[in-house]
């Protein structure tokens, strides 16, 4: 059974700092990995998707990397802003066998960027 | 706004009552997913539709839960005889089915409170 862990559970940084969020998963036979952002009481916003054959993806100030062999992904946020404050979730979709479409989520890292 | 809508956004009910939630996916998406999220946790998969066919159901989906997607467009999730443990955010997602690049887009969720 796939398990996804995100450490730390909470992180507080001053504005302008670069930061890294970590995600680890137990089964390396993944199809893809997505990073999401969730604001309090709201749904999830997709940030980046990394296919299993890729090593990284970039969007603006965000860069996500994937190392399947070690079961790890990182989300790098450059020049953090107070508006980046949210919970960041990573989710993996397992290998393509059968109809295994669902995502398995970590519990998230709650990020606070202080002005 | 991801383009996935859910109704209602909030539902308060008494234990033992039945409730029904609706999800309208992005119009061209043939895949639709239901997840449940409790406080401080990542979403957990409930069920998956491809067009009108329900192809996967989680063990979390007890006999009191039923989901439909009658014409391959909107979907409903019904919970019968609600229990306090059903209190959670119910999230709907949809995707286009793009292989390893398939991104799931989430709606704002329906928050259920069972008294």
JSON list of C-alpha atoms in Angstrom, two decimals:
[
{"chain": "A", "resi": 1, "resn": "UNK", "atom": "CA", "xyz": [0.00, 0.00, 0.00]},
{"chain": "A", "resi": 2, "resn": "UNK", "atom": "CA", "xyz": [1.34, 3.41, -0.99]},
{"chain": "A", "resi": 3, "resn": "UNK", "atom": "CA", "xyz": [2.06, 5.79, 1.89]},
{"chain": "A", "resi": 4, "resn": "UNK", "atom": "CA", "xyz": [2.93, 9.44, 1.40]},
{"chain": "A", "resi": 5, "resn": "UNK", "atom": "CA", "xyz": [4.63, 11.50, 4.11]},
{"chain": "A", "resi": 6, "resn": "UNK", "atom": "CA", "xyz": [5.23, 15.22, 4.24]},
{"chain": "A", "resi": 7, "resn": "UNK", "atom": "CA", "xyz": [7.67, 16.76, 6.68]},
{"chain": "A", "resi": 8, "resn": "UNK", "atom": "CA", "xyz": [7.50, 19.20, 8.35]},
{"chain": "A", "resi": 9, "resn": "UNK", "atom": "CA", "xyz": [3.79, 19.42, 9.16]},
{"chain": "A", "resi": 10, "resn": "UNK", "atom": "CA", "xyz": [4.15, 23.19, 9.59]},
{"chain": "A", "resi": 11, "resn": "UNK", "atom": "CA", "xyz": [6.72, 25.76, 8.55]},
{"chain": "A", "resi": 12, "resn": "UNK", "atom": "CA", "xyz": [7.00, 29.48, 9.24]},
{"chain": "A", "resi": 13, "resn": "UNK", "atom": "CA", "xyz": [9.44, 31.66, 7.29]},
{"chain": "A", "resi": 14, "resn": "UNK", "atom": "CA", "xyz": [10.05, 35.39, 6.82]},
{"chain": "A", "resi": 15, "resn": "UNK", "atom": "CA", "xyz": [9.03, 36.98, 3.54]},
{"chain": "A", "resi": 16, "resn": "UNK", "atom": "CA", "xyz": [11.63, 36.73, 0.79]},
{"chain": "A", "resi": 17, "resn": "UNK", "atom": "CA", "xyz": [13.15, 33.49, 1.97]},
{"chain": "A", "resi": 18, "resn": "UNK", "atom": "CA", "xyz": [13.61, 30.53, -0.39]},
{"chain": "A", "resi": 19, "resn": "UNK", "atom": "CA", "xyz": [12.20, 27.31, 1.01]},
{"chain": "A", "resi": 20, "resn": "UNK", "atom": "CA", "xyz": [11.86, 23.60, 0.30]},
{"chain": "A", "resi": 21, "resn": "UNK", "atom": "CA", "xyz": [8.92, 21.34, 1.11]},
{"chain": "A", "resi": 22, "resn": "UNK", "atom": "CA", "xyz": [9.51, 17.61, 1.25]},
{"chain": "A", "resi": 23, "resn": "UNK", "atom": "CA", "xyz": [7.40, 14.64, 0.20]},
{"chain": "A", "resi": 24, "resn": "UNK", "atom": "CA", "xyz": [8.32, 10.97, 0.44]},
{"chain": "A", "resi": 25, "resn": "UNK", "atom": "CA", "xyz": [6.47, 7.90, -0.79]},
{"chain": "A", "resi": 26, "resn": "UNK", "atom": "CA", "xyz": [6.97, 4.21, -0.07]},
{"chain": "A", "resi": 27, "resn": "UNK", "atom": "CA", "xyz": [6.24, 2.61, -3.46]},
{"chain": "A", "resi": 28, "resn": "UNK", "atom": "CA", "xyz": [8.45, 3.90, -6.28]},
{"chain": "A", "resi": 29, "resn": "UNK", "atom": "CA", "xyz": [6.17, 2.45, -8.99]},
{"chain": "A", "resi": 30, "resn": "UNK", "atom": "CA", "xyz": [4.34, 5.72, -9.51]},
{"chain": "A", "resi": 31, "resn": "UNK", "atom": "CA", "xyz": [2.68, 7.08, -12.63]},
{"chain": "A", "resi": 32, "resn": "UNK", "atom": "CA", "xyz": [2.96, 10.74, -11.73]},
{"chain": "A", "resi": 33, "resn": "UNK", "atom": "CA", "xyz": [3.14, 13.09, -8.77]},
{"chain": "A", "resi": 34, "resn": "UNK", "atom": "CA", "xyz": [1.17, 16.29, -8.25]},
{"chain": "A", "resi": 35, "resn": "UNK", "atom": "CA", "xyz": [1.72, 19.19, -5.88]},
{"chain": "A", "resi": 36, "resn": "UNK", "atom": "CA", "xyz": [-1.37, 21.09, -4.74]},
{"chain": "A", "resi": 37, "resn": "UNK", "atom": "CA", "xyz": [-2.07, 24.18, -2.71]},
{"chain": "A", "resi": 38, "resn": "UNK", "atom": "CA", "xyz": [-5.06, 24.40, -0.35]},
{"chain": "A", "resi": 39, "resn": "UNK", "atom": "CA", "xyz": [-6.24, 27.59, 1.32]},
{"chain": "A", "resi": 40, "resn": "UNK", "atom": "CA", "xyz": [-8.24, 27.26, 4.56]},
{"chain": "A", "resi": 41, "resn": "UNK", "atom": "CA", "xyz": [-11.70, 25.83, 3.96]},
{"chain": "A", "resi": 42, "resn": "UNK", "atom": "CA", "xyz": [-11.18, 25.69, 0.21]},
{"chain": "A", "resi": 43, "resn": "UNK", "atom": "CA", "xyz": [-10.58, 23.10, -2.49]},
{"chain": "A", "resi": 44, "resn": "UNK", "atom": "CA", "xyz": [-7.23, 22.15, -3.98]},
{"chain": "A", "resi": 45, "resn": "UNK", "atom": "CA", "xyz": [-5.38, 24.08, -6.66]},
{"chain": "A", "resi": 46, "resn": "UNK", "atom": "CA", "xyz": [-2.99, 22.08, -8.83]},
{"chain": "A", "resi": 47, "resn": "UNK", "atom": "CA", "xyz": [0.49, 23.64, -8.90]},
{"chain": "A", "resi": 48, "resn": "UNK", "atom": "CA", "xyz": [2.71, 21.20, -10.76]},
{"chain": "A", "resi": 49, "resn": "UNK", "atom": "CA", "xyz": [2.54, 17.66, -12.14]},
{"chain": "A", "resi": 50, "resn": "UNK", "atom": "CA", "xyz": [5.67, 15.59, -12.69]},
{"chain": "A", "resi": 51, "resn": "UNK", "atom": "CA", "xyz": [5.38, 12.51, -14.86]},
{"chain": "A", "resi": 52, "resn": "UNK", "atom": "CA", "xyz": [7.26, 9.42, -13.70]},
{"chain": "A", "resi": 53, "resn": "UNK", "atom": "CA", "xyz": [9.76, 9.82, -16.54]},
{"chain": "A", "resi": 54, "resn": "UNK", "atom": "CA", "xyz": [10.56, 13.42, -15.62]},
{"chain": "A", "resi": 55, "resn": "UNK", "atom": "CA", "xyz": [12.99, 14.80, -13.04]},
{"chain": "A", "resi": 56, "resn": "UNK", "atom": "CA", "xyz": [11.53, 18.26, -12.49]},
{"chain": "A", "resi": 57, "resn": "UNK", "atom": "CA", "xyz": [8.91, 20.80, -13.47]},
{"chain": "A", "resi": 58, "resn": "UNK", "atom": "CA", "xyz": [8.92, 24.57, -13.09]},
{"chain": "A", "resi": 59, "resn": "UNK", "atom": "CA", "xyz": [6.16, 27.16, -12.95]},
{"chain": "A", "resi": 60, "resn": "UNK", "atom": "CA", "xyz": [7.10, 30.73, -12.06]},
{"chain": "A", "resi": 61, "resn": "UNK", "atom": "CA", "xyz": [8.68, 30.76, -8.60]},
{"chain": "A", "resi": 62, "resn": "UNK", "atom": "CA", "xyz": [7.91, 27.07, -8.07]},
{"chain": "A", "resi": 63, "resn": "UNK", "atom": "CA", "xyz": [10.14, 24.14, -8.95]},
{"chain": "A", "resi": 64, "resn": "UNK", "atom": "CA", "xyz": [9.28, 20.53, -8.20]},
{"chain": "A", "resi": 65, "resn": "UNK", "atom": "CA", "xyz": [11.73, 17.67, -8.44]},
{"chain": "A", "resi": 66, "resn": "UNK", "atom": "CA", "xyz": [11.20, 13.92, -8.45]},
{"chain": "A", "resi": 67, "resn": "UNK", "atom": "CA", "xyz": [13.59, 11.10, -7.50]},
{"chain": "A", "resi": 68, "resn": "UNK", "atom": "CA", "xyz": [11.66, 7.88, -7.95]},
{"chain": "A", "resi": 69, "resn": "UNK", "atom": "CA", "xyz": [14.49, 5.61, -6.86]},
{"chain": "A", "resi": 70, "resn": "UNK", "atom": "CA", "xyz": [14.66, 7.23, -3.42]},
{"chain": "A", "resi": 71, "resn": "UNK", "atom": "CA", "xyz": [10.90, 7.84, -3.21]},
{"chain": "A", "resi": 72, "resn": "UNK", "atom": "CA", "xyz": [11.21, 11.60, -2.79]},
{"chain": "A", "resi": 73, "resn": "UNK", "atom": "CA", "xyz": [9.92, 14.83, -4.25]},
{"chain": "A", "resi": 74, "resn": "UNK", "atom": "CA", "xyz": [10.64, 18.40, -3.25]},
{"chain": "A", "resi": 75, "resn": "UNK", "atom": "CA", "xyz": [8.79, 21.63, -3.93]},
{"chain": "A", "resi": 76, "resn": "UNK", "atom": "CA", "xyz": [11.08, 24.66, -4.02]},
{"chain": "A", "resi": 77, "resn": "UNK", "atom": "CA", "xyz": [9.50, 28.09, -3.57]},
{"chain": "A", "resi": 78, "resn": "UNK", "atom": "CA", "xyz": [11.70, 31.04, -4.42]},
{"chain": "A", "resi": 79, "resn": "UNK", "atom": "CA", "xyz": [11.38, 34.48, -2.85]},
{"chain": "A", "resi": 80, "resn": "UNK", "atom": "CA", "xyz": [8.40, 33.55, -0.69]},
{"chain": "A", "resi": 81, "resn": "UNK", "atom": "CA", "xyz": [5.52, 36.02, -0.24]},
{"chain": "A", "resi": 82, "resn": "UNK", "atom": "CA", "xyz": [2.74, 36.27, 2.36]},
{"chain": "A", "resi": 83, "resn": "UNK", "atom": "CA", "xyz": [0.30, 35.20, -0.36]},
{"chain": "A", "resi": 84, "resn": "UNK", "atom": "CA", "xyz": [2.10, 31.85, -0.51]},
{"chain": "A", "resi": 85, "resn": "UNK", "atom": "CA", "xyz": [0.73, 31.03, 2.95]},
{"chain": "A", "resi": 86, "resn": "UNK", "atom": "CA", "xyz": [-1.37, 27.87, 2.55]},
{"chain": "A", "resi": 87, "resn": "UNK", "atom": "CA", "xyz": [-1.20, 24.12, 3.02]},
{"chain": "A", "resi": 88, "resn": "UNK", "atom": "CA", "xyz": [0.84, 22.33, 0.36]},
{"chain": "A", "resi": 89, "resn": "UNK", "atom": "CA", "xyz": [-0.10, 18.75, -0.45]},
{"chain": "A", "resi": 90, "resn": "UNK", "atom": "CA", "xyz": [1.69, 16.22, -2.57]},
{"chain": "A", "resi": 91, "resn": "UNK", "atom": "CA", "xyz": [-0.13, 13.30, -4.15]},
{"chain": "A", "resi": 92, "resn": "UNK", "atom": "CA", "xyz": [1.04, 10.29, -6.10]},
{"chain": "A", "resi": 93, "resn": "UNK", "atom": "CA", "xyz": [-0.79, 8.23, -8.64]},
{"chain": "A", "resi": 94, "resn": "UNK", "atom": "CA", "xyz": [0.37, 4.66, -8.60]},
{"chain": "A", "resi": 95, "resn": "UNK", "atom": "CA", "xyz": [1.60, 2.68, -11.57]},
{"chain": "A", "resi": 96, "resn": "UNK", "atom": "CA", "xyz": [-0.53, 2.27, -14.65]},
{"chain": "A", "resi": 97, "resn": "UNK", "atom": "CA", "xyz": [-1.75, -1.28, -14.03]},
{"chain": "A", "resi": 98, "resn": "UNK", "atom": "CA", "xyz": [-5.48, -1.69, -14.31]},
{"chain": "A", "resi": 99, "resn": "UNK", "atom": "CA", "xyz": [-7.59, 1.35, -13.58]},
{"chain": "A", "resi": 100, "resn": "UNK", "atom": "CA", "xyz": [-5.52, 2.73, -10.71]},
{"chain": "A", "resi": 101, "resn": "UNK", "atom": "CA", "xyz": [-6.44, 6.36, -11.23]},
{"chain": "A", "resi": 102, "resn": "UNK", "atom": "CA", "xyz": [-6.78, 7.62, -7.69]},
{"chain": "A", "resi": 103, "resn": "UNK", "atom": "CA", "xyz": [-4.30, 9.88, -5.97]},
{"chain": "A", "resi": 104, "resn": "UNK", "atom": "CA", "xyz": [-2.76, 9.04, -2.60]},
{"chain": "A", "resi": 105, "resn": "UNK", "atom": "CA", "xyz": [-2.13, 12.21, -0.60]},
{"chain": "A", "resi": 106, "resn": "UNK", "atom": "CA", "xyz": [0.21, 13.21, 2.16]},
{"chain": "A", "resi": 107, "resn": "UNK", "atom": "CA", "xyz": [-1.12, 15.16, 5.13]},
{"chain": "A", "resi": 108, "resn": "UNK", "atom": "CA", "xyz": [0.38, 18.39, 3.88]},
{"chain": "A", "resi": 109, "resn": "UNK", "atom": "CA", "xyz": [2.78, 21.08, 5.08]},
{"chain": "A", "resi": 110, "resn": "UNK", "atom": "CA", "xyz": [1.13, 24.23, 6.45]},
{"chain": "A", "resi": 111, "resn": "UNK", "atom": "CA", "xyz": [3.26, 27.16, 5.30]},
{"chain": "A", "resi": 112, "resn": "UNK", "atom": "CA", "xyz": [3.13, 30.60, 6.87]},
{"chain": "A", "resi": 113, "resn": "UNK", "atom": "CA", "xyz": [5.12, 33.41, 5.27]},
{"chain": "A", "resi": 114, "resn": "UNK", "atom": "CA", "xyz": [5.53, 36.31, 7.67]},
{"chain": "A", "resi": 115, "resn": "UNK", "atom": "CA", "xyz": [5.56, 39.88, 6.32]},
{"chain": "B", "resi": 1, "resn": "UNK", "atom": "CA", "xyz": [-11.77, 28.77, -9.92]},
{"chain": "B", "resi": 2, "resn": "UNK", "atom": "CA", "xyz": [-10.78, 25.45, -11.51]},
{"chain": "B", "resi": 3, "resn": "UNK", "atom": "CA", "xyz": [-14.03, 25.02, -13.44]},
{"chain": "B", "resi": 4, "resn": "UNK", "atom": "CA", "xyz": [-15.28, 22.18, -11.22]},
{"chain": "B", "resi": 5, "resn": "UNK", "atom": "CA", "xyz": [-18.32, 23.20, -9.20]},
{"chain": "B", "resi": 6, "resn": "UNK", "atom": "CA", "xyz": [-19.93, 21.53, -6.20]},
{"chain": "B", "resi": 7, "resn": "UNK", "atom": "CA", "xyz": [-23.27, 22.09, -4.52]},
{"chain": "B", "resi": 8, "resn": "UNK", "atom": "CA", "xyz": [-24.02, 22.75, -1.74]},
{"chain": "B", "resi": 9, "resn": "UNK", "atom": "CA", "xyz": [-20.88, 24.27, -0.28]},
{"chain": "B", "resi": 10, "resn": "UNK", "atom": "CA", "xyz": [-22.02, 23.56, 3.27]},
{"chain": "B", "resi": 11, "resn": "UNK", "atom": "CA", "xyz": [-24.49, 21.07, 4.67]},
{"chain": "B", "resi": 12, "resn": "UNK", "atom": "CA", "xyz": [-25.54, 20.61, 8.26]},
{"chain": "B", "resi": 13, "resn": "UNK", "atom": "CA", "xyz": [-27.70, 17.62, 9.03]},
{"chain": "B", "resi": 14, "resn": "UNK", "atom": "CA", "xyz": [-28.84, 15.52, 11.94]},
{"chain": "B", "resi": 15, "resn": "UNK", "atom": "CA", "xyz": [-27.60, 12.01, 12.48]},
{"chain": "B", "resi": 16, "resn": "UNK", "atom": "CA", "xyz": [-29.69, 9.48, 10.61]},
{"chain": "B", "resi": 17, "resn": "UNK", "atom": "CA", "xyz": [-30.72, 11.82, 7.80]},
{"chain": "B", "resi": 18, "resn": "UNK", "atom": "CA", "xyz": [-29.82, 11.28, 4.13]},
{"chain": "B", "resi": 19, "resn": "UNK", "atom": "CA", "xyz": [-27.80, 13.86, 2.21]},
{"chain": "B", "resi": 20, "resn": "UNK", "atom": "CA", "xyz": [-26.94, 14.26, -1.46]},
{"chain": "B", "resi": 21, "resn": "UNK", "atom": "CA", "xyz": [-24.11, 16.28, -2.99]},
{"chain": "B", "resi": 22, "resn": "UNK", "atom": "CA", "xyz": [-23.66, 17.30, -6.60]},
{"chain": "B", "resi": 23, "resn": "UNK", "atom": "CA", "xyz": [-20.51, 17.79, -8.66]},
{"chain": "B", "resi": 24, "resn": "UNK", "atom": "CA", "xyz": [-20.28, 19.39, -12.10]},
{"chain": "B", "resi": 25, "resn": "UNK", "atom": "CA", "xyz": [-16.90, 18.62, -13.69]},
{"chain": "B", "resi": 26, "resn": "UNK", "atom": "CA", "xyz": [-15.10, 20.58, -16.38]},
{"chain": "B", "resi": 27, "resn": "UNK", "atom": "CA", "xyz": [-17.29, 19.96, -19.42]},
{"chain": "B", "resi": 28, "resn": "UNK", "atom": "CA", "xyz": [-14.89, 17.99, -21.63]},
{"chain": "B", "resi": 29, "resn": "UNK", "atom": "CA", "xyz": [-13.50, 15.84, -18.79]},
{"chain": "B", "resi": 30, "resn": "UNK", "atom": "CA", "xyz": [-14.59, 12.21, -18.97]},
{"chain": "B", "resi": 31, "resn": "UNK", "atom": "CA", "xyz": [-13.06, 11.22, -15.61]},
{"chain": "B", "resi": 32, "resn": "UNK", "atom": "CA", "xyz": [-14.58, 12.16, -12.28]},
{"chain": "B", "resi": 33, "resn": "UNK", "atom": "CA", "xyz": [-13.38, 11.38, -8.75]},
{"chain": "B", "resi": 34, "resn": "UNK", "atom": "CA", "xyz": [-14.77, 11.77, -5.24]},
{"chain": "B", "resi": 35, "resn": "UNK", "atom": "CA", "xyz": [-12.49, 12.22, -2.23]},
{"chain": "B", "resi": 36, "resn": "UNK", "atom": "CA", "xyz": [-13.12, 12.85, 1.47]},
{"chain": "B", "resi": 37, "resn": "UNK", "atom": "CA", "xyz": [-10.94, 15.06, 3.64]},
{"chain": "B", "resi": 38, "resn": "UNK", "atom": "CA", "xyz": [-10.98, 15.34, 7.41]},
{"chain": "B", "resi": 39, "resn": "UNK", "atom": "CA", "xyz": [-9.33, 18.11, 9.39]},
{"chain": "B", "resi": 40, "resn": "UNK", "atom": "CA", "xyz": [-5.55, 18.09, 9.22]},
{"chain": "B", "resi": 41, "resn": "UNK", "atom": "CA", "xyz": [-5.41, 15.21, 6.74]},
{"chain": "B", "resi": 42, "resn": "UNK", "atom": "CA", "xyz": [-4.97, 14.90, 3.02]},
{"chain": "B", "resi": 43, "resn": "UNK", "atom": "CA", "xyz": [-7.92, 13.83, 0.88]},
{"chain": "B", "resi": 44, "resn": "UNK", "atom": "CA", "xyz": [-8.75, 10.11, 0.72]},
{"chain": "B", "resi": 45, "resn": "UNK", "atom": "CA", "xyz": [-10.08, 8.50, -2.44]},
{"chain": "B", "resi": 46, "resn": "UNK", "atom": "CA", "xyz": [-13.69, 7.32, -2.45]},
{"chain": "B", "resi": 47, "resn": "UNK", "atom": "CA", "xyz": [-14.67, 6.47, -6.01]},
{"chain": "B", "resi": 48, "resn": "UNK", "atom": "CA", "xyz": [-13.89, 7.06, -9.70]},
{"chain": "B", "resi": 49, "resn": "UNK", "atom": "CA", "xyz": [-16.01, 7.29, -12.85]},
{"chain": "B", "resi": 50, "resn": "UNK", "atom": "CA", "xyz": [-14.97, 7.11, -16.45]},
{"chain": "B", "resi": 51, "resn": "UNK", "atom": "CA", "xyz": [-17.91, 8.58, -18.36]},
{"chain": "B", "resi": 52, "resn": "UNK", "atom": "CA", "xyz": [-20.95, 6.98, -16.68]},
{"chain": "B", "resi": 53, "resn": "UNK", "atom": "CA", "xyz": [-19.16, 3.83, -15.50]},
{"chain": "B", "resi": 54, "resn": "UNK", "atom": "CA", "xyz": [-18.08, 3.59, -11.87]},
{"chain": "B", "resi": 55, "resn": "UNK", "atom": "CA", "xyz": [-14.75, 1.80, -12.21]},
{"chain": "B", "resi": 56, "resn": "UNK", "atom": "CA", "xyz": [-13.22, 2.01, -8.74]},
{"chain": "B", "resi": 57, "resn": "UNK", "atom": "CA", "xyz": [-14.60, 2.13, -5.21]},
{"chain": "B", "resi": 58, "resn": "UNK", "atom": "CA", "xyz": [-12.58, 2.50, -2.04]},
{"chain": "B", "resi": 59, "resn": "UNK", "atom": "CA", "xyz": [-13.19, 0.36, 1.02]},
{"chain": "B", "resi": 60, "resn": "UNK", "atom": "CA", "xyz": [-14.06, 3.70, 2.68]},
{"chain": "B", "resi": 61, "resn": "UNK", "atom": "CA", "xyz": [-17.24, 3.72, 0.60]},
{"chain": "B", "resi": 62, "resn": "UNK", "atom": "CA", "xyz": [-19.52, 1.76, 2.88]},
{"chain": "B", "resi": 63, "resn": "UNK", "atom": "CA", "xyz": [-22.98, 0.48, 1.91]},
{"chain": "B", "resi": 64, "resn": "UNK", "atom": "CA", "xyz": [-24.45, 3.78, 3.12]},
{"chain": "B", "resi": 65, "resn": "UNK", "atom": "CA", "xyz": [-22.65, 5.64, 0.35]},
{"chain": "B", "resi": 66, "resn": "UNK", "atom": "CA", "xyz": [-23.70, 5.61, -3.29]},
{"chain": "B", "resi": 67, "resn": "UNK", "atom": "CA", "xyz": [-22.46, 7.62, -6.23]},
{"chain": "B", "resi": 68, "resn": "UNK", "atom": "CA", "xyz": [-23.84, 8.04, -9.72]},
{"chain": "B", "resi": 69, "resn": "UNK", "atom": "CA", "xyz": [-22.90, 9.77, -12.92]},
{"chain": "B", "resi": 70, "resn": "UNK", "atom": "CA", "xyz": [-25.99, 9.03, -15.03]},
{"chain": "B", "resi": 71, "resn": "UNK", "atom": "CA", "xyz": [-25.11, 10.69, -18.32]},
{"chain": "B", "resi": 72, "resn": "UNK", "atom": "CA", "xyz": [-21.37, 10.95, -17.94]},
{"chain": "B", "resi": 73, "resn": "UNK", "atom": "CA", "xyz": [-21.64, 14.61, -17.00]},
{"chain": "B", "resi": 74, "resn": "UNK", "atom": "CA", "xyz": [-22.52, 15.66, -13.43]},
{"chain": "B", "resi": 75, "resn": "UNK", "atom": "CA", "xyz": [-22.25, 13.26, -10.52]},
{"chain": "B", "resi": 76, "resn": "UNK", "atom": "CA", "xyz": [-24.08, 12.84, -7.22]},
{"chain": "B", "resi": 77, "resn": "UNK", "atom": "CA", "xyz": [-22.84, 11.36, -3.97]},
{"chain": "B", "resi": 78, "resn": "UNK", "atom": "CA", "xyz": [-25.51, 10.24, -1.50]},
{"chain": "B", "resi": 79, "resn": "UNK", "atom": "CA", "xyz": [-24.94, 9.30, 2.11]},
{"chain": "B", "resi": 80, "resn": "UNK", "atom": "CA", "xyz": [-27.79, 7.45, 3.81]},
{"chain": "B", "resi": 81, "resn": "UNK", "atom": "CA", "xyz": [-28.36, 7.35, 7.55]},
{"chain": "B", "resi": 82, "resn": "UNK", "atom": "CA", "xyz": [-25.56, 9.80, 8.25]},
{"chain": "B", "resi": 83, "resn": "UNK", "atom": "CA", "xyz": [-23.29, 9.30, 11.24]},
{"chain": "B", "resi": 84, "resn": "UNK", "atom": "CA", "xyz": [-21.14, 11.82, 13.09]},
{"chain": "B", "resi": 85, "resn": "UNK", "atom": "CA", "xyz": [-18.06, 10.16, 11.62]},
{"chain": "B", "resi": 86, "resn": "UNK", "atom": "CA", "xyz": [-19.25, 11.22, 8.17]},
{"chain": "B", "resi": 87, "resn": "UNK", "atom": "CA", "xyz": [-18.49, 14.86, 9.02]},
{"chain": "B", "resi": 88, "resn": "UNK", "atom": "CA", "xyz": [-15.80, 15.92, 6.55]},
{"chain": "B", "resi": 89, "resn": "UNK", "atom": "CA", "xyz": [-15.12, 17.90, 3.40]},
{"chain": "B", "resi": 90, "resn": "UNK", "atom": "CA", "xyz": [-16.24, 16.00, 0.30]},
{"chain": "B", "resi": 91, "resn": "UNK", "atom": "CA", "xyz": [-14.18, 16.92, -2.74]},
{"chain": "B", "resi": 92, "resn": "UNK", "atom": "CA", "xyz": [-14.86, 16.23, -6.37]},
{"chain": "B", "resi": 93, "resn": "UNK", "atom": "CA", "xyz": [-12.20, 16.26, -9.08]},
{"chain": "B", "resi": 94, "resn": "UNK", "atom": "CA", "xyz": [-12.19, 15.74, -12.82]},
{"chain": "B", "resi": 95, "resn": "UNK", "atom": "CA", "xyz": [-9.58, 15.05, -15.47]},
{"chain": "B", "resi": 96, "resn": "UNK", "atom": "CA", "xyz": [-9.29, 14.66, -19.22]},
{"chain": "B", "resi": 97, "resn": "UNK", "atom": "CA", "xyz": [-7.41, 11.37, -19.29]},
{"chain": "B", "resi": 98, "resn": "UNK", "atom": "CA", "xyz": [-4.00, 12.37, -20.64]},
{"chain": "B", "resi": 99, "resn": "UNK", "atom": "CA", "xyz": [-1.89, 9.43, -19.58]},
{"chain": "B", "resi": 100, "resn": "UNK", "atom": "CA", "xyz": [1.04, 10.37, -17.36]},
{"chain": "B", "resi": 101, "resn": "UNK", "atom": "CA", "xyz": [0.23, 14.07, -17.85]},
{"chain": "B", "resi": 102, "resn": "UNK", "atom": "CA", "xyz": [-3.31, 13.65, -16.54]},
{"chain": "B", "resi": 103, "resn": "UNK", "atom": "CA", "xyz": [-3.99, 16.44, -14.04]},
{"chain": "B", "resi": 104, "resn": "UNK", "atom": "CA", "xyz": [-6.89, 16.22, -11.60]},
{"chain": "B", "resi": 105, "resn": "UNK", "atom": "CA", "xyz": [-8.72, 19.51, -11.04]},
{"chain": "B", "resi": 106, "resn": "UNK", "atom": "CA", "xyz": [-10.60, 19.86, -7.78]},
{"chain": "B", "resi": 107, "resn": "UNK", "atom": "CA", "xyz": [-13.80, 21.66, -6.90]},
{"chain": "B", "resi": 108, "resn": "UNK", "atom": "CA", "xyz": [-14.29, 23.83, -3.80]},
{"chain": "B", "resi": 109, "resn": "UNK", "atom": "CA", "xyz": [-15.75, 20.96, -1.80]},
{"chain": "B", "resi": 110, "resn": "UNK", "atom": "CA", "xyz": [-18.91, 20.38, 0.23]},
{"chain": "B", "resi": 111, "resn": "UNK", "atom": "CA", "xyz": [-18.39, 20.61, 3.97]},
{"chain": "B", "resi": 112, "resn": "UNK", "atom": "CA", "xyz": [-20.71, 18.20, 5.80]},
{"chain": "B", "resi": 113, "resn": "UNK", "atom": "CA", "xyz": [-21.44, 18.54, 9.50]},
{"chain": "B", "resi": 114, "resn": "UNK", "atom": "CA", "xyz": [-23.47, 15.78, 11.12]},
{"chain": "B", "resi": 115, "resn": "UNK", "atom": "CA", "xyz": [-24.94, 16.76, 14.50]}
]
